[in-house]
Amino acid sequence: METLAALAEIEAVSPMARIEALAEAHHLRVWRAADESMVSLKYTSETKLTSTMARECQCERLEGCCPADGQVLNAGEPDGAAEAAAFDWPSARAYTKADGTCMLLYYRASMEAWQVATLGCGDGSNAVTRSVADKTCGKASGAVETAMPASVSTAGTFADLFWAVFHDVEGYALPDDRSVTYVFELTSPRNRVVVVHDTAALELVAMRETASGDELRLDAPQGDSAASALATLRSEFVGVSPLRFEGYVVVDAAWRRLKVKHPGYVAIHHLDNRFDVRNVTNVIRSGESREFLTYFPDYAPLFDDIAARFERLAAQLAAEAEALANVGAGKAASRMRATSVLPEALALVASGATKVRGALAQIELKALLGALRLKDVKAKSGKRRAARKRARKAAAAAGAATPCGGGSDEGAGLGDGWMAAASRWRHGSPDSTDVDVVYVVPAGVALPSSSELIEFVRRGKEAGEDRNVVQLDASGQVAFTLKGEADEVNNALVATVGLHASNAGRTCPIAGVRRRRVLQKALNVSSALAGIVAHATSDEELRGACKKVLRNRDGRARFAGLARVLGGARAEHVCATIDVDARKAVAMQLGLAVLLSRGIEVYTKGEVAAALPGLAPLLGRAAEPGADAVGALGDAIDEWASGMAGLQWKKVKGGWIEVREGRAEGGGMAVGAVAAEVREAGKGGLRVRSKEWRVAYEGMR
């Protein structure tokens, strides 16, 4: 196979560098094991699938593992024209395509054990993907799940889920032949893509000889004849819900494959499973709701709610337009601005250019969502933009260049522009399943705009990286960071870049540690904890309580609310309603904040677990963390929240934060440099211009 040959050639030169070059040339995503002993390649949305080698890159360069079936192209897809022309329809058989996760079972000799991989992660350690039901504003998907073993319901990673279904659902035994890679499709309510699955299952779909990549014939039913070609296959989709049936895979005598997908499945998948208010509102205002609901009846509750709002708005605008019919143009314009619920749409109707529904279809979606009183989940926060602007100004004042309007030219790797001056560093916990990467830009180099940097970071997900971009000041410390706070990122890099083998022999780019802003970290974590739980919980009452905490402008009340909602005995209920990833995130954020309030700086999961051993099961994403770990989480929240009671601060108009010395209840955070600064400020308290809930003074210990 082309990719195996290319990798064999690479191995003789400089393995990691050449693999990176290959991935960059073909826009492939690279996964690396924590110790970089294994690497896998996977195509992305930008990969040109006319390249056979690129299509093969679904799971390559794993010890003892060969690719699955390469990227199977859709019949009629432009990139698959050559494949379709060579396809031997008379010999082809059609097989129902399972809509799940492709898993590869292979024997890893160095571990003397069978191991599983997903197409994008060579050891299956990536977290189980949320189901569609979790992405639809809390609306149920309509699936009726059958009883599943606890091992399936609580599996945190795809490897865990695979083995749970393999042993506890299917009752399979491990194969005797270790020279073969076995390709399965894993389906369950836990990893739903589009099709609704009522139970968990594993279907063996292919076998390949590991050494050569040659496909082996399955002892399985031979499928239905596909000789009547595409039209006949597609006619079978009529009247069948895409939430129950994805389509077919058609295989000819030479093992060539084509996919024939249900057109409704394609439509829903292209929405990227985001049945949010923006997508649904666009469907409704385009007049396609009835047709769309015939494909996706599970989402009728969400459609009905927004459609009802839309109809009320249309009726109100029609009434407003009728009232303006006999009013002069000048008065009509002023009345529209003063009284109309949606002046933009009413102006179009009053001008005679269109009727009400036509106007609602033409105006900006943001304005329409506002009139419908729906939250625009995709709109950028003005406060965040303002915060980024202030951060760039601070970086400039410290000697670093502010972002300008240039482009990143990511396709050139570390080529021309700011990327040419940047250095790439692994950081964070060395045993993390995430690939944390920071791009460090020296002082004086012009950065692109924030939106371009955010896009660069977003695209890192396709490359298998969790990216950040920082810029140093003239002293060599972090002055600007796209994510996080400069003081924390600065010190985290100093502490962790030396823990990664890929950084061996290189000098840390950061010139020493900075003093940490403890109260700022605490304020950030208060938002993070409530936000994580609100997003992940399945309990609507708990979600509402967390949102109420986030809206609280009084600092003391906010921390009291956090303790009341998440602390003590409530931690058991919280942990029961959120998944393993959310539990890990809560434990990590809380652990960092508690330790920092004690004057202890740590930056890795292992260090937090060592200092707060009670949280270790949560940090390790244990499916069943145990009562002791849950109790430790509740106690940590209580300790942290009560420690903040010694200071009182409030969010006030204009983004100012007023900090006053409060009662020294149990000491905690009422002592130290902050209290001294407050006393020095006099009766008026300390007022600092900063972004929402962020305090710009230094020091707290």
XYZ file of C-alpha atoms in Angstrom:
701
model
C 0.000 0.000 0.000
C 1.236 3.502 -0.809
C 1.244 4.774 2.767
C 3.091 1.753 4.143
C 5.743 2.208 1.462
C 6.061 5.923 2.196
C 6.402 5.300 5.921
C 9.054 2.630 5.331
C 11.080 5.201 3.391
C 10.545 7.800 6.118
C 11.743 5.390 8.819
C 15.148 5.248 7.147
C 15.602 9.011 7.399
C 14.235 11.015 10.341
C 10.981 9.395 11.441
C 9.160 12.133 13.346
C 10.269 15.019 11.141
C 9.368 13.206 7.932
C 6.011 12.053 9.297
C 5.236 15.666 10.206
C 6.199 16.700 6.671
C 4.010 13.991 5.148
C 1.076 15.057 7.330
C 1.528 18.712 6.425
C 1.751 17.999 2.697
C -1.504 15.999 2.704
C -3.348 17.894 5.507
C -3.406 14.814 7.729
C -4.065 14.666 11.429
C -1.198 13.192 13.472
C -1.769 11.295 16.718
C 1.225 10.505 18.890
C 1.399 8.232 21.913
C 2.467 10.008 25.102
C 5.943 8.470 24.806
C 5.867 8.936 20.997
C 6.421 5.193 20.508
C 3.426 5.073 18.180
C 2.073 7.488 15.597
C -1.098 7.332 13.505
C -2.278 9.424 10.574
C -5.862 10.322 9.688
C -7.372 12.404 6.906
C -9.154 15.689 7.721
C -11.796 17.757 5.985
C -8.990 19.507 4.038
C -7.349 16.306 2.764
C -7.467 15.850 -0.998
C -9.007 12.411 -1.284
C -7.894 12.036 -4.895
C -4.630 10.842 -3.307
C -4.718 7.101 -2.628
C -2.153 7.497 0.134
C -4.214 10.196 1.841
C -7.315 7.989 1.734
C -5.361 5.152 3.322
C -4.492 7.341 6.300
C -7.157 6.262 8.714
C -4.914 4.434 11.163
C -1.294 4.092 10.120
C 2.101 3.563 11.676
C 0.822 1.627 14.670
C 3.014 -1.174 15.918
C 1.401 -4.381 14.704
C -1.554 -2.612 13.063
C -2.484 -1.944 9.449
C -5.034 0.491 8.000
C -8.767 -0.155 8.051
C -10.275 0.210 4.566
C -8.962 3.650 3.666
C -11.463 6.462 3.222
C -14.476 4.898 1.505
C -15.785 7.490 -0.947
C -19.422 8.245 -1.607
C -20.815 7.184 -4.963
C -21.097 10.330 -7.050
C -18.522 12.242 -4.981
C -16.173 14.298 -7.234
C -13.042 12.957 -5.534
C -14.299 9.437 -6.170
C -14.869 9.738 -9.927
C -11.924 7.495 -10.817
C -12.901 4.956 -8.169
C -16.493 4.843 -9.408
C -15.398 4.485 -13.045
C -13.282 1.421 -12.175
C -15.950 -0.074 -9.933
C -17.225 -3.486 -11.110
C -20.977 -3.225 -10.522
C -21.890 -6.703 -11.840
C -19.749 -8.363 -9.153
C -20.690 -5.963 -6.346
C -22.615 -6.815 -3.198
C -24.396 -4.316 -0.945
C -24.014 -4.396 2.834
C -25.954 -2.309 5.328
C -23.642 0.360 6.761
C -23.576 0.589 10.532
C -23.438 4.179 11.771
C -20.945 4.150 14.589
C -17.233 4.211 15.340
C -14.659 2.199 13.387
C -12.443 0.240 15.795
C -9.305 -1.774 14.971
C -8.294 -4.762 17.087
C -4.610 -5.686 16.706
C -1.918 -7.536 18.613
C 0.869 -5.328 19.981
C 3.911 -7.516 20.420
C 5.866 -5.115 22.673
C 3.025 -5.200 25.198
C 2.223 -8.874 24.570
C -1.440 -7.913 24.471
C -4.327 -7.157 22.143
C -4.988 -3.440 21.740
C -7.706 -1.392 20.083
C -7.528 1.841 18.109
C -9.985 4.304 16.673
C -9.246 5.898 13.317
C -7.853 8.978 15.032
C -6.297 7.547 18.199
C -3.913 4.611 18.155
C -4.690 3.312 21.648
C -8.406 4.161 21.827
C -7.817 6.506 24.774
C -9.925 9.305 23.306
C -13.072 10.066 25.279
C -16.362 8.590 24.126
C -18.108 11.114 21.872
C -21.346 12.585 23.143
C -24.544 11.433 21.500
C -26.710 13.661 19.326
C -29.237 13.863 22.143
C -26.686 15.706 24.268
C -26.250 18.392 21.593
C -29.851 19.405 21.027
C -30.534 21.953 23.754
C -31.509 19.153 26.113
C -34.201 17.709 23.829
C -34.464 13.927 23.927
C -33.599 11.985 20.798
C -36.474 9.574 21.123
C -34.215 6.544 21.441
C -35.457 3.854 23.816
C -32.312 2.398 25.286
C -32.388 -1.220 26.384
C -30.725 -2.172 29.622
C -26.949 -2.193 29.167
C -24.209 -3.540 31.457
C -22.730 -0.958 33.799
C -19.382 -1.372 32.040
C -20.974 0.015 28.852
C -22.877 2.848 30.528
C -19.832 4.108 32.427
C -17.052 3.557 29.865
C -14.967 6.720 29.637
C -12.860 6.029 26.549
C -13.496 4.270 23.261
C -11.132 1.483 24.321
C -13.163 0.986 27.509
C -16.402 0.988 25.519
C -15.029 -1.488 22.964
C -13.926 -4.004 25.572
C -17.170 -3.608 27.531
C -19.235 -4.437 24.445
C -16.758 -7.099 23.261
C -16.914 -9.066 26.515
C -20.121 -8.086 28.333
C -22.560 -7.615 25.426
C -21.334 -9.780 22.555
C -19.510 -12.355 24.685
C -16.655 -12.575 22.179
C -13.356 -14.337 22.826
C -10.001 -13.002 21.620
C -8.889 -14.392 18.219
C -6.129 -16.954 17.881
C -4.482 -15.398 14.820
C -2.236 -12.538 15.947
C -1.105 -11.715 12.405
C -4.464 -10.173 11.476
C -5.940 -6.734 12.170
C -9.706 -6.985 12.766
C -11.934 -4.051 11.811
C -15.174 -3.592 13.761
C -18.000 -1.047 13.710
C -18.959 -0.108 17.278
C -22.512 1.165 17.760
C -24.263 2.177 20.976
C -26.315 5.013 22.466
C -23.029 6.286 23.937
C -21.299 7.019 20.611
C -24.239 7.896 18.386
C -23.455 9.843 15.215
C -26.858 10.237 13.530
C -28.662 6.889 13.542
C -30.467 6.051 16.795
C -29.122 2.902 18.464
C -31.220 1.229 21.153
C -28.445 -1.056 22.366
C -24.702 -1.657 22.018
C -23.178 -3.929 19.372
C -19.921 -4.796 17.595
C -19.961 -5.866 13.958
C -16.887 -7.343 12.273
C -16.660 -5.602 8.898
C -13.173 -6.486 7.596
C -9.925 -8.352 8.275
C -6.480 -7.490 6.959
C -3.148 -9.235 7.115
C -1.168 -6.921 9.366
C 2.205 -7.208 7.649
C 1.030 -6.691 4.072
C -2.281 -4.876 4.469
C -3.968 -7.439 2.187
C -7.671 -7.897 2.865
C -8.899 -11.343 3.881
C -12.283 -12.798 3.018
C -14.804 -12.905 5.836
C -16.801 -16.041 6.549
C -20.013 -14.001 6.537
C -23.192 -13.570 4.484
C -22.335 -12.192 1.072
C -24.799 -9.315 1.119
C -27.404 -8.370 -1.454
C -26.730 -7.964 -5.144
C -25.871 -4.409 -6.187
C -25.932 -5.093 -9.911
C -28.946 -2.833 -10.457
C -26.643 0.102 -9.629
C -27.166 3.321 -7.725
C -30.731 4.221 -8.674
C -32.133 0.979 -7.266
C -30.181 1.324 -4.045
C -31.259 4.905 -3.528
C -34.897 4.028 -4.160
C -34.768 1.894 -1.027
C -34.358 5.041 1.082
C -37.903 6.242 0.331
C -39.984 6.180 3.500
C -37.055 5.099 5.684
C -35.924 7.464 8.463
C -32.241 8.480 8.319
C -32.282 8.296 12.105
C -32.618 4.518 11.690
C -30.615 3.784 8.537
C -27.402 5.352 7.187
C -27.118 3.504 3.880
C -25.018 0.829 2.180
C -21.395 -0.026 1.550
C -21.033 -1.637 -1.869
C -18.031 -3.969 -2.382
C -16.901 -5.391 -5.722
C -14.782 -8.474 -6.442
C -11.543 -6.456 -6.240
C -12.421 -5.175 -2.734
C -13.146 -1.677 -4.032
C -15.742 0.052 -1.892
C -18.284 2.829 -2.414
C -20.767 4.270 0.048
C -24.375 4.950 -0.913
C -25.850 7.064 1.849
C -29.398 7.979 2.712
C -29.858 11.585 1.456
C -31.514 12.527 4.737
C -28.518 11.181 6.642
C -26.200 13.338 4.560
C -28.316 16.418 5.316
C -28.290 15.879 9.066
C -24.603 14.992 9.131
C -23.686 18.153 7.248
C -25.218 20.099 10.111
C -22.388 18.628 12.181
C -25.033 17.378 14.628
C -25.644 20.963 15.777
C -29.401 21.136 16.139
C -29.057 24.496 17.805
C -31.322 27.507 17.543
C -29.402 28.996 14.609
C -29.799 25.945 12.371
C -33.411 25.329 13.310
C -34.349 29.006 12.886
C -32.769 29.041 9.431
C -34.773 25.980 8.427
C -38.011 27.500 9.713
C -37.592 30.882 8.063
C -36.720 29.206 4.763
C -40.126 27.474 4.836
C -38.656 23.952 4.824
C -39.714 22.875 8.311
C -42.370 20.383 7.232
C -40.038 18.640 4.816
C -37.219 18.640 7.318
C -39.386 17.199 10.081
C -40.354 14.280 7.869
C -36.672 13.293 8.023
C -36.029 14.245 11.644
C -39.193 13.744 13.730
C -37.118 13.303 16.890
C -36.440 17.044 16.879
C -40.081 18.131 16.659
C -40.120 19.634 20.213
C -37.263 22.005 19.385
C -38.819 22.884 16.021
C -42.260 23.435 17.538
C -40.946 25.825 20.189
C -39.038 28.023 17.729
C -41.784 27.785 15.078
C -44.358 29.037 17.598
C -42.134 32.022 18.435
C -41.633 32.661 14.733
C -45.387 32.666 14.038
C -46.055 35.079 16.916
C -43.346 37.403 15.632
C -44.717 37.252 12.075
C -48.225 38.082 13.322
C -46.919 40.996 15.381
C -44.990 42.417 12.425
C -48.058 42.044 10.191
C -50.102 44.019 12.715
C -47.407 46.702 12.922
C -47.292 46.947 9.132
C -51.063 47.335 8.922
C -50.981 50.105 11.544
C -48.417 51.986 9.450
C -50.376 51.685 6.213
C -51.915 55.171 6.417
C -49.048 56.946 8.178
C -46.705 59.325 6.365
C -43.218 58.139 5.512
C -41.474 60.407 8.025
C -43.689 59.462 10.925
C -43.638 55.805 9.919
C -39.850 55.685 10.064
C -39.686 57.272 13.517
C -42.490 55.040 14.807
C -40.744 51.920 13.516
C -37.520 52.823 15.288
C -39.342 53.642 18.516
C -41.919 50.871 18.795
C -41.268 47.952 16.436
C -40.040 44.638 17.784
C -37.905 44.231 14.638
C -37.464 47.537 12.753
C -35.208 45.993 10.089
C -37.894 43.582 8.919
C -40.726 46.084 9.235
C -38.854 48.593 7.052
C -38.638 46.005 4.259
C -42.354 45.283 4.519
C -43.330 48.973 4.661
C -41.250 49.700 1.558
C -43.292 47.169 -0.399
C -40.160 45.164 -1.251
C -41.479 41.984 0.343
C -44.049 40.555 2.699
C -43.491 39.695 6.356
C -42.123 36.180 5.873
C -39.866 37.314 3.053
C -38.491 40.039 5.297
C -37.814 37.569 8.110
C -35.935 35.378 5.638
C -33.726 38.289 4.503
C -32.679 40.049 7.690
C -29.557 39.148 9.630
C -29.966 36.008 11.695
C -28.588 37.712 14.792
C -31.370 40.320 14.717
C -34.017 37.660 14.170
C -32.768 35.542 17.075
C -32.886 38.603 19.305
C -36.496 39.308 18.350
C -37.355 35.645 19.001
C -35.629 35.918 22.384
C -33.315 33.040 21.573
C -29.679 32.937 22.613
C -27.328 33.159 19.640
C -24.972 30.329 20.559
C -22.552 31.184 17.745
C -22.305 34.931 18.262
C -19.051 36.263 19.671
C -19.180 37.886 23.045
C -18.413 41.599 22.967
C -16.907 41.284 26.403
C -14.463 38.646 25.173
C -13.430 40.784 22.241
C -12.875 43.739 24.558
C -10.862 41.531 26.889
C -8.612 40.347 24.048
C -8.081 43.958 22.992
C -7.002 44.929 26.511
C -4.677 41.926 26.654
C -3.021 42.958 23.391
C -2.578 46.492 24.696
C -0.980 45.099 27.838
C 1.360 43.005 25.703
C 2.339 46.058 23.687
C 3.002 48.071 26.832
C 5.242 45.262 28.073
C 7.324 45.327 24.912
C 5.585 42.757 22.728
C 4.033 43.558 19.364
C 0.246 43.761 19.223
C -1.669 41.541 16.814
C -2.145 43.107 13.406
C -4.136 42.205 10.351
C -1.699 39.756 8.778
C -2.440 36.141 7.951
C -1.056 33.051 9.612
C -0.339 31.000 6.476
C -0.698 27.814 8.483
C -0.329 25.660 5.409
C 3.305 26.690 5.190
C 4.025 25.216 8.616
C 6.651 27.351 10.342
C 7.075 29.349 7.180
C 6.801 33.030 6.342
C 5.204 35.534 8.753
C 4.716 35.133 12.483
C 4.917 31.355 12.259
C 8.491 31.622 10.946
C 9.522 33.195 14.247
C 7.426 30.902 16.459
C 8.732 27.799 18.185
C 6.506 24.789 18.875
C 6.599 23.194 22.333
C 4.818 20.293 23.999
C 3.721 21.110 27.535
C 1.332 19.992 30.267
C 1.113 16.579 31.878
C 3.412 14.087 30.126
C 0.860 11.283 30.660
C -2.097 13.271 29.339
C -4.216 11.842 26.538
C -4.333 15.354 25.066
C -1.491 16.728 22.951
C -0.984 20.164 24.507
C 1.094 22.382 22.214
C 2.055 26.043 22.579
C 3.483 28.251 19.845
C 5.865 30.773 21.443
C 6.367 34.024 19.525
C 9.256 36.363 20.457
C 8.754 40.021 21.348
C 8.569 42.450 18.453
C 6.950 40.039 15.956
C 3.626 41.185 14.524
C 0.826 38.714 15.244
C -2.294 38.296 13.123
C -5.713 39.351 14.408
C -7.340 37.524 17.291
C -9.909 35.955 14.974
C -7.110 34.470 12.844
C -5.312 33.171 15.917
C -8.537 31.607 17.177
C -9.012 29.913 13.797
C -5.408 28.641 13.965
C -6.127 27.140 17.381
C -9.417 25.638 16.174
C -7.703 23.962 13.240
C -5.293 22.392 15.679
C -8.034 19.940 16.668
C -7.883 18.453 13.174
C -4.111 18.116 13.543
C -4.568 16.366 16.893
C -3.229 19.317 18.908
C -4.714 21.374 21.730
C -3.040 24.627 20.717
C -2.283 27.934 22.362
C -0.295 30.947 21.121
C 1.753 33.162 23.448
C 4.044 36.123 22.884
C 6.946 37.114 25.086
C 7.870 40.559 26.312
C 11.342 42.066 26.153
C 12.318 40.242 29.369
C 11.425 36.849 27.915
C 8.251 36.250 29.928
C 4.710 35.716 28.651
C 3.040 39.042 27.947
C 0.157 37.842 25.738
C -1.655 34.524 25.663
C -4.602 33.596 23.516
C -5.945 31.182 26.133
C -5.684 31.483 29.892
C -3.878 34.092 31.964
C -0.338 35.274 31.271
C 1.006 34.552 34.767
C -0.380 31.010 34.894
C 0.639 30.105 31.337
C 4.122 31.534 31.919
C 4.768 29.421 34.999
C 3.097 26.317 33.571
C 5.466 26.379 30.603
C 8.493 26.762 32.862
C 7.302 23.787 34.910
C 6.266 21.359 32.168
C 8.121 21.794 28.863
C 11.045 19.830 30.271
C 8.799 16.838 30.973
C 8.362 15.931 27.300
C 10.840 13.879 25.278
C 10.150 15.924 22.139
C 11.623 18.992 23.905
C 14.829 17.200 24.933
C 18.010 19.156 24.290
C 16.167 22.472 23.966
C 16.279 25.414 26.359
C 12.973 26.522 27.854
C 11.835 29.638 25.977
C 10.483 31.357 29.119
C 12.844 33.439 31.249
C 11.735 32.499 34.754
C 8.511 32.435 36.749
C 6.106 35.255 37.539
C 4.197 36.052 40.709
C 0.766 34.447 40.516
C -2.499 36.371 40.896
C -4.341 34.052 43.236
C -7.644 35.882 43.511
C -7.824 36.203 39.730
C -7.379 32.426 39.439
C -10.116 31.914 42.006
C -12.509 34.169 40.141
C -11.786 32.402 36.858
C -12.316 29.010 38.463
C -15.626 30.102 39.981
C -16.877 30.719 36.458
C -15.247 27.546 35.107
C -16.755 25.203 37.715
C -20.285 26.522 37.332
C -19.917 26.595 33.554
C -18.574 23.027 33.259
C -21.346 21.586 35.408
C -24.063 23.647 33.720
C -22.932 22.409 30.309
C -22.435 18.745 31.228
C -25.148 17.920 33.755
C -28.259 15.976 32.855
C -30.158 17.595 35.750
C -32.100 20.658 34.579
C -32.501 21.964 38.142
C -28.747 21.774 38.749
C -28.083 23.459 35.389
C -30.374 26.342 36.361
C -28.695 26.703 39.765
C -25.243 26.895 38.132
C -26.435 29.525 35.681
C -27.822 31.547 38.587
C -24.393 31.408 40.234
C -22.772 32.650 37.012
C -25.145 35.633 36.887
C -24.363 36.699 40.451
C -22.464 40.000 40.537
C -21.586 39.880 44.235
C -18.370 37.953 44.849
C -19.176 36.701 48.340
C -22.630 35.561 47.251
C -21.154 33.833 44.214
C -18.829 31.649 46.284
C -21.535 30.934 48.836
C -23.751 29.857 45.940
C -21.041 27.553 44.567
C -20.652 25.869 47.948
C -24.404 25.487 48.253
C -24.847 24.058 44.751
C -21.707 21.905 44.366
C -20.103 21.479 47.780
C -20.422 19.021 50.639
C -23.009 16.289 50.212
C -24.177 17.836 46.925
C -20.973 16.654 45.237
C -22.335 13.105 45.049
C -25.345 14.233 43.026
C -23.186 16.476 40.833
C -20.800 13.621 39.987
C -23.707 11.323 39.185
C -25.090 13.740 36.570
C -21.895 14.625 34.661
C -19.561 12.466 32.580
C -15.992 11.411 33.379
C -14.451 14.241 31.331
C -16.457 16.901 33.162
C -15.599 15.323 36.524
C -11.907 15.375 35.585
C -12.120 19.036 34.500
C -13.876 20.068 37.735
C -11.350 18.202 39.897
C -8.371 19.658 38.003
C -9.568 23.270 38.094
C -10.564 23.009 41.734
C -7.328 21.294 42.729
C -5.201 23.992 41.095
C -7.192 26.754 42.817
C -7.138 25.125 46.273
C -3.414 24.453 46.134
C -2.656 27.951 44.874
C -4.654 29.430 47.752
C -2.379 27.397 50.064
C 0.670 28.870 48.365
C 1.458 25.741 46.322
C 1.954 26.050 42.569
C 1.438 22.885 40.499
C 0.632 22.465 36.823
C 0.138 18.775 36.043
C -2.546 16.241 36.823
C -0.018 14.045 38.622
C 1.073 16.875 40.909
C -2.526 17.711 41.822
C -3.241 14.036 42.528
C -0.134 13.756 44.717
C -1.026 16.862 46.729
C -4.751 16.054 46.947
C -4.877 12.229 46.732
C -8.596 12.155 47.387
C -9.177 13.660 43.933
C -6.955 11.119 42.117
C -9.790 8.839 40.865
C -11.624 11.826 39.394
C -8.449 13.124 37.762
C -7.844 9.660 36.300
C -11.332 9.621 34.724
C -12.393 6.623 36.796
C -15.820 5.405 35.726
C -16.636 4.655 39.382
C -14.574 7.157 41.432
C -15.930 5.955 44.775
C -17.458 7.680 47.771
C -14.111 8.856 49.161
C -13.215 10.732 45.950
C -16.651 12.325 45.722
C -16.415 13.339 49.376
C -12.973 14.827 48.783
C -14.391 16.888 45.928
C -17.193 18.258 48.114
C -14.731 19.074 50.922
C -12.386 20.838 48.475
C -15.207 23.012 47.164
C -16.207 23.929 50.718
C -12.604 24.749 51.699
C -12.049 26.871 48.636
C -15.356 28.762 48.837
C -15.026 29.503 52.566
C -11.470 30.696 52.013
C -12.804 33.442 49.761
C -15.184 34.759 52.445
C -12.579 37.077 53.940
C -12.773 39.494 51.016
C -15.728 41.221 49.496
C -15.780 42.356 45.888
C -18.485 43.314 43.485
C -18.865 43.709 39.750
C -19.971 47.275 39.029
C -20.899 49.255 35.944
C -18.245 49.753 33.297
C -16.325 46.583 34.026
C -14.812 47.877 37.279
C -14.321 45.583 40.238
C -14.448 47.004 43.726
C -12.517 45.065 46.354
C -12.922 45.757 50.054
C -11.441 44.050 53.055
C -14.136 41.904 54.634
C -14.441 39.809 57.737
C -11.466 37.556 58.388
C -13.558 34.432 58.721
C -11.072 31.652 59.313
C -8.285 33.745 57.836
C -7.999 32.211 54.381
C -7.818 34.802 51.660
C -8.540 37.790 53.910
C -4.837 38.144 54.702
C -1.715 38.867 52.721
C -0.862 41.300 49.961
C -4.438 41.914 48.826
C -5.613 42.954 52.273
C -2.615 45.272 52.512
C -3.395 46.829 49.150
C -7.011 47.357 50.170
C -5.962 49.086 53.397
C -3.551 51.315 51.499
C -6.365 52.339 49.141
C -8.352 53.807 52.052
C -12.075 53.817 52.663
C -12.956 53.741 49.005
C -11.531 50.278 48.567
C -9.429 49.112 45.659
C -10.891 49.749 42.212
C -9.168 48.147 39.257
C -10.036 48.483 35.584
C -10.111 44.964 34.218
C -12.277 42.578 32.278
C -15.245 40.802 33.771
C -14.422 39.337 37.196
C -10.673 39.595 36.592
C -8.598 41.512 39.108
C -5.405 43.016 37.748
C -3.352 43.431 40.903
C -0.398 41.183 41.667
C 0.027 38.826 44.551
C -2.089 37.250 47.192
C 0.151 35.112 49.308
